[in-house]
mmCIF file of C-alpha atoms in Angstrom:
data_model
loop_
_atom_site.group_PDB
_atom_site.id
_atom_site.type_symbol
_atom_site.label_atom_id
_atom_site.label_comp_id
_atom_site.label_asym_id
_atom_site.label_seq_id
_atom_site.Cartn_x
_atom_site.Cartn_y
_atom_site.Cartn_z
ATOM 1 C CA MET A 1 -12.683 4.846 1.788
ATOM 2 C CA ASP A 2 -11.054 4.697 5.223
ATOM 3 C CA SER A 3 -11.085 0.933 5.435
ATOM 4 C CA GLU A 4 -7.540 0.655 4.101
ATOM 5 C CA GLU A 5 -6.324 1.729 7.544
ATOM 6 C CA ASP A 6 -8.101 -1.261 9.124
ATOM 7 C CA GLY A 7 -6.155 -3.982 7.269
ATOM 8 C CA GLU A 8 -3.737 -6.096 9.270
ATOM 9 C CA ASP A 9 -1.270 -6.320 6.364
ATOM 10 C CA TYR A 10 -0.408 -2.655 5.785
ATOM 11 C CA LEU A 11 2.916 -2.724 3.897
ATOM 12 C CA PRO A 12 5.239 -0.302 2.168
ATOM 13 C CA VAL A 13 3.972 0.620 -1.291
ATOM 14 C CA LYS A 14 4.841 -1.994 -3.934
ATOM 15 C CA ASP A 15 4.588 -2.052 -7.703
ATOM 16 C CA TYR A 16 2.247 -4.648 -9.305
ATOM 17 C CA VAL A 17 1.207 -5.440 -12.889
ATOM 18 C CA ALA A 18 -2.390 -6.177 -13.921
ATOM 19 C CA LEU A 19 -2.768 -9.640 -15.499
ATOM 20 C CA ALA A 20 -6.241 -8.939 -16.934
ATOM 21 C CA ASP A 21 -8.804 -6.179 -17.391
ATOM 22 C CA PHE A 22 -11.012 -5.329 -14.412
ATOM 23 C CA SER A 23 -14.051 -3.090 -14.876
ATOM 24 C CA GLY A 24 -15.108 -2.773 -11.249
ATOM 25 C CA ASP A 25 -18.647 -3.142 -9.938
ATOM 26 C CA GLY A 26 -18.722 -0.549 -7.176
ATOM 27 C CA LYS A 27 -17.666 3.084 -6.975
ATOM 28 C CA ASP A 28 -14.850 2.183 -4.553
ATOM 29 C CA GLN A 29 -13.349 -0.383 -6.928
ATOM 30 C CA LEU A 30 -10.490 0.665 -9.195
ATOM 31 C CA ARG A 31 -10.780 0.009 -12.913
ATOM 32 C CA PHE A 32 -7.696 -1.058 -14.853
ATOM 33 C CA LEU A 33 -6.519 -2.783 -18.034
ATOM 34 C CA CYS A 34 -4.189 -5.703 -18.585
ATOM 35 C CA GLY A 35 -0.596 -4.481 -18.353
ATOM 36 C CA ASP A 36 -1.374 -1.428 -16.187
ATOM 37 C CA ARG A 37 1.079 -0.863 -13.351
ATOM 38 C CA LEU A 38 -0.554 -0.282 -9.953
ATOM 39 C CA LEU A 39 0.862 0.771 -6.597
ATOM 40 C CA VAL A 40 -0.446 -1.485 -3.821
ATOM 41 C CA HIS A 41 -0.708 0.366 -0.517
ATOM 42 C CA ALA A 42 -2.358 -2.301 1.634
ATOM 43 C CA LYS A 43 -3.348 -5.980 1.425
ATOM 44 C CA LEU A 44 -6.659 -5.823 3.258
ATOM 45 C CA SER A 45 -7.492 -9.499 2.776
ATOM 46 C CA ALA A 46 -6.529 -12.467 0.640
ATOM 47 C CA GLU A 47 -9.081 -11.337 -1.965
ATOM 48 C CA TRP A 48 -8.984 -7.525 -1.921
ATOM 49 C CA TRP A 49 -6.144 -5.006 -1.829
ATOM 50 C CA TRP A 50 -6.011 -1.220 -1.712
ATOM 51 C CA ALA A 51 -4.142 0.155 -4.753
ATOM 52 C CA GLU A 52 -3.478 3.287 -6.786
ATOM 53 C CA LEU A 53 -3.498 3.915 -10.551
ATOM 54 C CA ARG A 54 -2.646 7.329 -12.010
ATOM 55 C CA GLY A 55 -3.411 9.101 -8.748
ATOM 56 C CA VAL A 56 -6.755 7.345 -8.159
ATOM 57 C CA ARG A 57 -7.127 4.824 -5.328
ATOM 58 C CA GLY A 58 -9.588 1.986 -4.836
ATOM 59 C CA TYR A 59 -10.121 -1.687 -4.107
ATOM 60 C CA VAL A 60 -8.643 -4.233 -6.530
ATOM 61 C CA PRO A 61 -8.928 -8.059 -6.685
ATOM 62 C CA ALA A 62 -5.628 -9.572 -5.573
ATOM 63 C CA SER A 63 -5.845 -12.413 -8.075
ATOM 64 C CA TYR A 64 -5.641 -9.912 -10.949
ATOM 65 C CA LEU A 65 -2.217 -8.602 -9.944
ATOM 66 C CA ARG A 66 1.334 -9.864 -10.056
ATOM 67 C CA GLU A 67 4.354 -8.249 -8.464
ATOM 68 C CA GLY A 68 7.004 -6.803 -10.780
ATOM 69 C CA GLU A 69 7.122 -7.140 -14.545
ATOM 70 C CA ALA A 70 4.436 -8.913 -16.521
ATOM 71 C CA PRO A 71 5.605 -12.400 -17.564
ATOM 72 C CA GLU A 72 6.940 -12.506 -21.085
ATOM 73 C CA ALA A 73 4.960 -15.646 -21.898
ATOM 74 C CA GLU A 74 1.720 -13.727 -21.524
ATOM 75 C CA GLU A 75 2.661 -11.034 -24.022
ATOM 76 C CA GLU A 76 0.993 -11.367 -27.379
ATOM 77 C CA PRO A 77 3.497 -12.244 -30.121
ATOM 78 C CA GLU A 78 4.138 -9.710 -32.826
ATOM 79 C CA ASP A 79 2.217 -10.359 -36.003
ATOM 80 C CA PRO A 80 4.897 -10.914 -38.670
ATOM 81 C CA TRP A 81 2.478 -9.793 -41.384
ATOM 82 C CA GLN A 82 1.995 -6.504 -39.577
ATOM 83 C CA ASP A 83 5.700 -5.725 -39.494
ATOM 84 C CA GLU A 84 7.149 -7.402 -42.559
ATOM 85 C CA GLU A 85 4.475 -7.432 -45.239
ATOM 86 C CA TYR A 86 2.488 -4.376 -44.142
ATOM 87 C CA PHE A 87 5.418 -2.009 -43.679
ATOM 88 C CA GLY A 88 7.258 -3.711 -46.529
ATOM 89 C CA ASN A 89 4.447 -2.808 -48.921
ATOM 90 C CA TYR A 90 4.547 0.814 -47.801
ATOM 91 C CA GLY A 91 8.279 0.863 -48.416
ATOM 92 C CA THR A 92 7.653 0.529 -52.168
ATOM 93 C CA LEU A 93 6.311 3.146 -54.575
ATOM 94 C CA LYS A 94 3.309 1.138 -55.800
ATOM 95 C CA LEU A 95 0.957 2.012 -52.943
ATOM 96 C CA HIS A 96 2.209 5.577 -52.722
ATOM 97 C CA LEU A 97 1.617 6.095 -56.434
ATOM 98 C CA GLU A 98 -1.939 4.837 -55.952
ATOM 99 C CA MET A 99 -2.567 7.166 -53.014
ATOM 100 C CA LEU A 100 -0.968 10.249 -54.549
ATOM 101 C CA SER A 101 -2.906 9.606 -57.760
ATOM 102 C CA ASP A 102 -6.135 9.668 -55.759
ATOM 103 C CA LYS A 103 -6.751 13.365 -56.332
ATOM 104 C CA SER A 104 -9.950 13.559 -54.275
ATOM 105 C CA ARG A 105 -8.115 12.212 -51.223
ATOM 106 C CA THR A 106 -4.971 14.301 -51.657
ATOM 107 C CA GLU A 107 -6.833 17.484 -52.551
ATOM 108 C CA ALA A 108 -9.152 17.048 -49.555
ATOM 109 C CA TYR A 109 -6.216 17.185 -47.141
ATOM 110 C CA ARG A 110 -4.700 20.085 -49.056
ATOM 111 C CA GLN A 111 -7.944 22.054 -48.818
ATOM 112 C CA VAL A 112 -8.243 21.343 -45.082
ATOM 113 C CA ILE A 113 -4.754 22.722 -44.494
ATOM 114 C CA LEU A 114 -5.265 25.676 -46.817
ATOM 115 C CA GLY A 115 -8.618 26.546 -45.229
ATOM 116 C CA ASN A 116 -7.106 26.461 -41.732
ATOM 117 C CA ARG A 117 -3.710 28.012 -42.479
ATOM 118 C CA ALA A 118 -4.190 30.911 -40.055
ATOM 119 C CA PHE A 119 -4.876 28.487 -37.200
ATOM 120 C CA LEU A 120 -1.933 26.255 -38.133
ATOM 121 C CA LYS A 121 0.607 29.078 -38.203
ATOM 122 C CA ASN A 122 3.252 28.534 -35.493
ATOM 123 C CA LYS A 123 1.526 25.339 -34.326
ATOM 124 C CA VAL A 124 3.113 21.913 -33.776
ATOM 125 C CA VAL A 125 1.752 19.203 -36.085
ATOM 126 C CA MET A 126 2.147 15.433 -36.214
ATOM 127 C CA ASP A 127 1.572 13.656 -39.538
ATOM 128 C CA LEU A 128 1.145 10.000 -38.560
ATOM 129 C CA GLY A 129 1.907 7.433 -41.247
ATOM 130 C CA CYS A 130 3.208 10.204 -43.473
ATOM 131 C CA GLY A 131 4.375 8.001 -46.362
ATOM 132 C CA THR A 132 6.047 10.299 -48.890
ATOM 133 C CA GLY A 133 5.277 13.251 -46.600
ATOM 134 C CA ILE A 134 2.733 14.912 -48.873
ATOM 135 C CA ILE A 135 0.539 16.137 -45.980
ATOM 136 C CA SER A 136 3.577 17.380 -44.053
ATOM 137 C CA LEU A 137 4.766 19.226 -47.154
ATOM 138 C CA PHE A 138 1.333 20.798 -47.584
ATOM 139 C CA CYS A 139 1.492 22.040 -43.982
ATOM 140 C CA ALA A 140 4.945 23.530 -44.371
ATOM 141 C CA GLN A 141 4.156 25.058 -47.770
ATOM 142 C CA LEU A 142 0.735 26.523 -47.015
ATOM 143 C CA ALA A 143 0.432 27.148 -43.273
ATOM 144 C CA GLN A 144 3.851 27.924 -41.727
ATOM 145 C CA PRO A 145 3.613 25.723 -38.613
ATOM 146 C CA SER A 146 6.528 25.929 -36.204
ATOM 147 C CA THR A 147 7.232 22.191 -36.445
ATOM 148 C CA VAL A 148 5.867 19.179 -38.295
ATOM 149 C CA TYR A 149 6.749 15.688 -37.065
ATOM 150 C CA ALA A 150 6.387 13.340 -40.041
ATOM 151 C CA VAL A 151 6.163 9.821 -38.596
ATOM 152 C CA GLU A 152 6.615 6.819 -40.906
ATOM 153 C CA ALA A 153 7.368 3.226 -39.899
ATOM 154 C CA SER A 154 8.409 1.922 -43.322
ATOM 155 C CA SER A 155 11.687 2.416 -45.161
ATOM 156 C CA MET A 156 9.968 5.124 -47.236
ATOM 157 C CA ALA A 157 11.010 7.486 -44.431
ATOM 158 C CA ASN A 158 14.512 7.603 -45.937
ATOM 159 C CA TYR A 159 13.090 9.005 -49.171
ATOM 160 C CA THR A 160 10.714 11.311 -47.300
ATOM 161 C CA ARG A 161 13.741 13.020 -45.757
ATOM 162 C CA GLN A 162 15.131 13.580 -49.241
ATOM 163 C CA LEU A 163 11.818 15.046 -50.432
ATOM 164 C CA VAL A 164 11.681 17.375 -47.441
ATOM 165 C CA LYS A 165 15.207 18.606 -48.153
ATOM 166 C CA GLN A 166 14.571 18.831 -51.896
ATOM 167 C CA ASN A 167 11.600 21.125 -51.289
ATOM 168 C CA GLY A 168 13.433 23.285 -48.769
ATOM 169 C CA PHE A 169 11.446 22.453 -45.616
ATOM 170 C CA GLU A 170 14.082 20.668 -43.501
ATOM 171 C CA ASP A 171 13.910 23.509 -40.934
ATOM 172 C CA THR A 172 10.180 22.845 -40.401
ATOM 173 C CA ILE A 173 9.657 19.108 -41.005
ATOM 174 C CA THR A 174 11.359 16.436 -38.911
ATOM 175 C CA VAL A 175 10.995 12.902 -40.291
ATOM 176 C CA LEU A 176 10.904 10.176 -37.634
ATOM 177 C CA GLN A 177 11.120 6.533 -38.673
ATOM 178 C CA GLY A 178 9.487 3.976 -36.395
ATOM 179 C CA ARG A 179 6.185 2.790 -35.028
ATOM 180 C CA ILE A 180 4.317 5.401 -33.049
ATOM 181 C CA GLU A 181 4.212 3.044 -30.079
ATOM 182 C CA GLU A 182 8.015 3.199 -29.918
ATOM 183 C CA ILE A 183 9.142 6.682 -30.989
ATOM 184 C CA GLN A 184 9.636 9.666 -28.710
ATOM 185 C CA LEU A 185 8.712 13.258 -29.553
ATOM 186 C CA PRO A 186 10.368 16.209 -27.816
ATOM 187 C CA GLN A 187 6.996 17.831 -27.155
ATOM 188 C CA GLN A 188 3.237 17.407 -27.453
ATOM 189 C CA VAL A 189 1.468 18.497 -30.623
ATOM 190 C CA ASP A 190 -1.385 20.877 -31.368
ATOM 191 C CA VAL A 191 -2.691 18.948 -34.385
ATOM 192 C CA LEU A 192 -2.672 15.220 -35.173
ATOM 193 C CA VAL A 193 -3.367 14.532 -38.844
ATOM 194 C CA SER A 194 -3.336 11.126 -40.501
ATOM 195 C CA GLU A 195 -4.668 9.354 -43.579
ATOM 196 C CA TRP A 196 -5.407 6.128 -41.698
ATOM 197 C CA MET A 197 -8.535 4.929 -43.511
ATOM 198 C CA GLY A 198 -8.484 1.629 -45.375
ATOM 199 C CA ASN A 199 -11.055 -0.277 -47.379
ATOM 200 C CA CYS A 200 -14.364 -0.329 -45.528
ATOM 201 C CA LEU A 201 -12.784 2.321 -43.281
ATOM 202 C CA LEU A 202 -10.980 -0.038 -40.895
ATOM 203 C CA PHE A 203 -8.914 -2.362 -43.074
ATOM 204 C CA GLU A 204 -5.251 -2.341 -41.951
ATOM 205 C CA PHE A 205 -6.513 -1.096 -38.565
ATOM 206 C CA MET A 206 -4.208 1.905 -38.402
ATOM 207 C CA VAL A 207 -6.907 3.661 -36.391
ATOM 208 C CA GLU A 208 -5.562 1.986 -33.233
ATOM 209 C CA SER A 209 -2.196 3.707 -33.693
ATOM 210 C CA VAL A 210 -4.007 7.011 -34.210
ATOM 211 C CA VAL A 211 -5.849 6.636 -30.906
ATOM 212 C CA LEU A 212 -2.641 5.709 -29.080
ATOM 213 C CA SER A 213 -0.895 8.725 -30.607
ATOM 214 C CA ARG A 214 -3.740 11.010 -29.559
ATOM 215 C CA ASP A 215 -3.628 9.835 -25.959
ATOM 216 C CA ARG A 216 0.140 10.105 -25.783
ATOM 217 C CA TRP A 217 1.069 13.175 -27.807
ATOM 218 C CA LEU A 218 -1.953 15.427 -28.465
ATOM 219 C CA ARG A 219 -2.180 18.271 -25.997
ATOM 220 C CA ASP A 220 -5.440 19.088 -24.211
ATOM 221 C CA GLY A 221 -7.692 20.945 -26.614
ATOM 222 C CA GLY A 222 -5.697 19.750 -29.615
ATOM 223 C CA VAL A 223 -7.194 19.008 -33.027
ATOM 224 C CA MET A 224 -7.744 15.643 -34.724
ATOM 225 C CA TRP A 225 -7.907 15.415 -38.519
ATOM 226 C CA PRO A 226 -10.022 13.569 -39.521
ATOM 227 C CA SER A 227 -12.249 14.486 -36.588
ATOM 228 C CA SER A 228 -14.825 11.731 -37.184
ATOM 229 C CA ALA A 229 -15.579 8.951 -39.626
ATOM 230 C CA ALA A 230 -18.580 6.903 -40.741
ATOM 231 C CA LEU A 231 -19.056 3.644 -42.634
ATOM 232 C CA SER A 232 -22.141 3.370 -44.856
ATOM 233 C CA LEU A 233 -23.858 0.452 -46.577
ATOM 234 C CA VAL A 234 -26.555 0.135 -49.225
ATOM 235 C CA PRO A 235 -28.067 -2.996 -50.809
ATOM 236 C CA CYS A 236 -27.589 -2.789 -54.533
ATOM 237 C CA GLN A 237 -27.853 -4.447 -57.873
ATOM 238 C CA ALA A 238 -24.889 -4.712 -60.219
ATOM 239 C CA ASP A 239 -26.458 -5.890 -63.453
ATOM 240 C CA THR A 240 -23.614 -4.880 -65.736
ATOM 241 C CA TYR A 241 -20.953 -6.506 -63.585
ATOM 242 C CA TYR A 242 -23.073 -9.626 -63.167
ATOM 243 C CA SER A 243 -23.755 -9.855 -66.884
ATOM 244 C CA GLU A 244 -20.089 -9.446 -67.769
ATOM 245 C CA ASN A 245 -18.978 -12.198 -65.416
ATOM 246 C CA MET A 246 -21.958 -14.599 -65.164
ATOM 247 C CA SER A 247 -24.413 -14.277 -68.052
ATOM 248 C CA PHE A 248 -21.494 -14.382 -70.473
ATOM 249 C CA TRP A 249 -21.231 -18.126 -69.841
ATOM 250 C CA ASP A 250 -24.771 -18.897 -71.027
ATOM 251 C CA ARG A 251 -24.087 -19.339 -74.746
ATOM 252 C CA PRO A 252 -20.896 -17.585 -75.921
ATOM 253 C CA TYR A 253 -20.462 -18.019 -79.680
ATOM 254 C CA GLY A 254 -23.590 -20.172 -79.706
ATOM 255 C CA LEU A 255 -22.088 -22.834 -77.415
ATOM 256 C CA ASP A 256 -23.335 -23.947 -73.997
ATOM 257 C CA PHE A 257 -20.768 -22.890 -71.366
ATOM 258 C CA THR A 258 -23.159 -23.025 -68.396
ATOM 259 C CA PRO A 259 -21.020 -25.613 -66.509
ATOM 260 C CA LEU A 260 -18.538 -22.776 -65.958
ATOM 261 C CA GLN A 261 -21.097 -20.549 -64.226
ATOM 262 C CA LEU A 262 -20.511 -22.110 -60.814
ATOM 263 C CA LEU A 263 -16.772 -21.575 -61.209
ATOM 264 C CA ALA A 264 -17.397 -17.981 -62.335
ATOM 265 C CA GLN A 265 -19.613 -17.401 -59.314
ATOM 266 C CA GLN A 266 -16.889 -18.653 -56.974
ATOM 267 C CA GLU A 267 -14.171 -16.639 -58.690
ATOM 268 C CA PHE A 268 -15.947 -13.328 -59.212
ATOM 269 C CA PHE A 269 -18.532 -13.174 -56.408
ATOM 270 C CA THR A 270 -16.850 -14.551 -53.292
ATOM 271 C CA LYS A 271 -14.488 -11.586 -52.885
ATOM 272 C CA PRO A 272 -15.162 -7.841 -52.712
ATOM 273 C CA LYS A 273 -14.948 -5.728 -55.843
ATOM 274 C CA PHE A 274 -12.886 -2.651 -55.084
ATOM 275 C CA SER A 275 -13.461 0.889 -56.362
ATOM 276 C CA HIS A 276 -16.925 0.006 -57.620
ATOM 277 C CA ILE A 277 -18.801 3.011 -58.962
ATOM 278 C CA ILE A 278 -22.464 2.710 -58.074
ATOM 279 C CA GLU A 279 -25.220 4.710 -59.725
ATOM 280 C CA PRO A 280 -28.155 5.941 -57.612
ATOM 281 C CA LYS A 281 -30.529 3.856 -59.760
ATOM 282 C CA ASP A 282 -28.712 0.702 -58.616
ATOM 283 C CA CYS A 283 -29.509 1.325 -54.942
ATOM 284 C CA LEU A 284 -32.396 -0.833 -53.764
ATOM 285 C CA ALA A 285 -32.930 1.145 -50.542
ATOM 286 C CA PRO A 286 -31.702 4.349 -48.899
ATOM 287 C CA PRO A 287 -28.138 3.917 -47.557
ATOM 288 C CA CYS A 288 -27.529 3.523 -43.846
ATOM 289 C CA ASP A 289 -24.613 4.534 -41.614
ATOM 290 C CA VAL A 290 -23.624 1.370 -39.769
ATOM 291 C CA LEU A 291 -20.650 2.725 -37.854
ATOM 292 C CA PHE A 292 -19.589 6.147 -36.578
ATOM 293 C CA LEU A 293 -16.251 6.964 -34.926
ATOM 294 C CA ASP A 294 -15.616 10.153 -32.960
ATOM 295 C CA MET A 295 -11.844 10.484 -33.113
ATOM 296 C CA TYR A 296 -11.771 12.641 -29.987
ATOM 297 C CA THR A 297 -13.496 10.099 -27.734
ATOM 298 C CA LEU A 298 -12.751 6.733 -29.401
ATOM 299 C CA GLN A 299 -10.819 4.342 -27.124
ATOM 300 C CA VAL A 300 -8.670 1.341 -28.035
ATOM 301 C CA ARG A 301 -10.995 -0.922 -26.064
ATOM 302 C CA ASP A 302 -13.885 0.260 -28.252
ATOM 303 C CA LEU A 303 -12.095 -1.243 -31.244
ATOM 304 C CA GLU A 304 -11.978 -4.728 -29.737
ATOM 305 C CA GLU A 305 -15.612 -5.329 -30.640
ATOM 306 C CA LEU A 306 -17.343 -2.989 -33.068
ATOM 307 C CA LYS A 307 -21.055 -3.432 -33.644
ATOM 308 C CA GLY A 308 -23.284 -1.759 -36.188
ATOM 309 C CA HIS A 309 -27.073 -1.866 -36.187
ATOM 310 C CA PHE A 310 -28.971 -1.170 -39.380
ATOM 311 C CA HIS A 311 -32.030 -2.056 -41.407
ATOM 312 C CA PHE A 312 -33.039 -1.304 -44.959
ATOM 313 C CA CYS A 313 -36.474 -0.579 -46.343
ATOM 314 C CA VAL A 314 -36.417 -1.911 -49.917
ATOM 315 C CA GLU A 315 -38.263 0.551 -52.110
ATOM 316 C CA LYS A 316 -37.836 -0.894 -55.600
ATOM 317 C CA SER A 317 -37.752 -4.217 -57.379
ATOM 318 C CA GLY A 318 -34.495 -5.594 -58.704
ATOM 319 C CA THR A 319 -31.888 -8.271 -58.181
ATOM 320 C CA PHE A 320 -29.946 -8.078 -54.947
ATOM 321 C CA HIS A 321 -26.321 -8.716 -55.890
ATOM 322 C CA GLY A 322 -24.697 -7.436 -52.712
ATOM 323 C CA PHE A 323 -23.856 -4.391 -50.619
ATOM 324 C CA THR A 324 -21.852 -1.346 -51.570
ATOM 325 C CA ALA A 325 -19.815 0.059 -48.683
ATOM 326 C CA TRP A 326 -18.053 3.407 -48.462
ATOM 327 C CA PHE A 327 -16.704 5.635 -45.755
ATOM 328 C CA THR A 328 -16.935 9.332 -45.040
ATOM 329 C CA VAL A 329 -14.430 11.294 -42.970
ATOM 330 C CA TYR A 330 -15.032 14.767 -41.562
ATOM 331 C CA PHE A 331 -12.463 17.452 -40.808
ATOM 332 C CA GLU A 332 -13.273 19.975 -38.124
ATOM 333 C CA SER A 333 -12.984 23.499 -39.533
ATOM 334 C CA LEU A 334 -11.178 25.916 -37.210
ATOM 335 C CA GLU A 335 -11.503 29.116 -39.199
ATOM 336 C CA ALA A 336 -14.531 31.324 -38.567
ATOM 337 C CA GLY A 337 -16.608 31.734 -41.702
ATOM 338 C CA ASP A 338 -14.528 29.197 -43.621
ATOM 339 C CA THR A 339 -16.205 27.730 -46.700
ATOM 340 C CA THR A 340 -16.595 23.998 -46.297
ATOM 341 C CA VAL A 341 -16.020 21.495 -49.071
ATOM 342 C CA GLU A 342 -17.606 18.107 -49.617
ATOM 343 C CA LEU A 343 -16.006 15.415 -51.760
ATOM 344 C CA ASN A 344 -18.613 12.707 -52.239
ATOM 345 C CA THR A 345 -18.226 9.557 -54.317
ATOM 346 C CA GLY A 346 -21.040 7.591 -52.729
ATOM 347 C CA PRO A 347 -24.493 7.071 -54.257
ATOM 348 C CA ASN A 348 -26.948 9.970 -54.329
ATOM 349 C CA ALA A 349 -24.069 12.443 -54.180
ATOM 350 C CA GLU A 350 -25.105 16.062 -53.905
ATOM 351 C CA GLN A 351 -23.388 19.301 -52.974
ATOM 352 C CA LYS A 352 -24.023 20.387 -49.402
ATOM 353 C CA GLN A 353 -22.494 22.676 -46.791
ATOM 354 C CA LEU A 354 -21.175 20.685 -43.839
ATOM 355 C CA PRO A 355 -19.085 21.609 -40.774
ATOM 356 C CA GLY A 356 -15.886 20.394 -42.419
ATOM 357 C CA ILE A 357 -14.716 18.399 -45.402
ATOM 358 C CA ASN A 358 -15.636 14.811 -46.011
ATOM 359 C CA MET A 359 -14.018 12.300 -48.271
ATOM 360 C CA GLN A 360 -15.520 9.020 -49.407
ATOM 361 C CA LYS A 361 -14.390 5.833 -51.111
ATOM 362 C CA SER A 362 -16.631 2.972 -52.137
ATOM 363 C CA LYS A 363 -16.419 -0.770 -52.350
ATOM 364 C CA THR A 364 -18.932 -3.445 -53.283
ATOM 365 C CA HIS A 365 -19.249 -6.701 -51.419
ATOM 366 C CA GLN A 366 -20.663 -9.322 -53.748
ATOM 367 C CA ARG A 367 -22.790 -12.061 -52.269
ATOM 368 C CA ASP A 368 -22.102 -15.678 -53.145
ATOM 369 C CA GLN A 369 -25.355 -15.840 -55.044
ATOM 370 C CA GLN A 370 -27.878 -13.416 -56.430
ATOM 371 C CA THR A 371 -31.032 -12.937 -54.441
ATOM 372 C CA PRO A 372 -34.142 -11.879 -56.390
ATOM 373 C CA LEU A 373 -36.243 -9.298 -54.574
#
């Protein structure tokens, strides 16, 4: 890489902004993402310059860079739904009541903290998207960490501070209101814990904020909870649900209501049915994991296009009404000899010993029409 000395236009180092992603084809080419700031050491030609990014030097295409700040017109506008409706919803009690009432979810986090209390003692913890602060309170109550940063973007943070004070943990828990992309912490953390999962694992897409927080605030060798996550699917029949919403219109009270069946199909079977409880006998094939996320290695760019490959071997006859989807999250256990716990609400649930705790929620996607098998 001595060729930078041969360029005729060897200038003082200047600061440039990347206008687009560049993956680089050769080992001497520097990879960068849109918005990265690079130091240009030499303009070797009209096409290629010699630049530096985070201490690494290499060739970069000149057309991908612009001197100074990135133009405001090229910045993506803020999604008003993301800020107003999303955080507005989490500023009310309705969603928090639903989450706190989900005992399997809340107890799973409590058991993770309780089972790893010796490790957590005197550690620094971040609770991202803390809501009412229940996970932060568990940490302070059960594990005696030195500090817990409870981060919440919605107005619920004002009440979280009151709850922290009410329970006597204001010396341990610091509540920070704001988006994680904007707030500043006084130090890096040993543990990053978050309840970021939505319907079908990724709805609401909070996972991106978790990854950004990890890269920015988790120290080397730090712990992610959950440590990994998987999304599962199974083709299923839902005879009872179908009968209640479709067959009902055949001849109620001895009258022909079949003209309403098409309307019923559109109303009841074009949107997902949430919190569907599926029995093993309703599964038409073994379930399949279609997506797996390692929270230690997952990158934001990986989230731009997620692909899942799967196939099902149908083993029984029945009526294919749709797919049931659920997710599983795993928590890395840090205590030697710790007893692991599995909370399983998916089909074919059975008690097993796993390297951590997993928590599952299910959801059925109804097809627009039934498909006989």
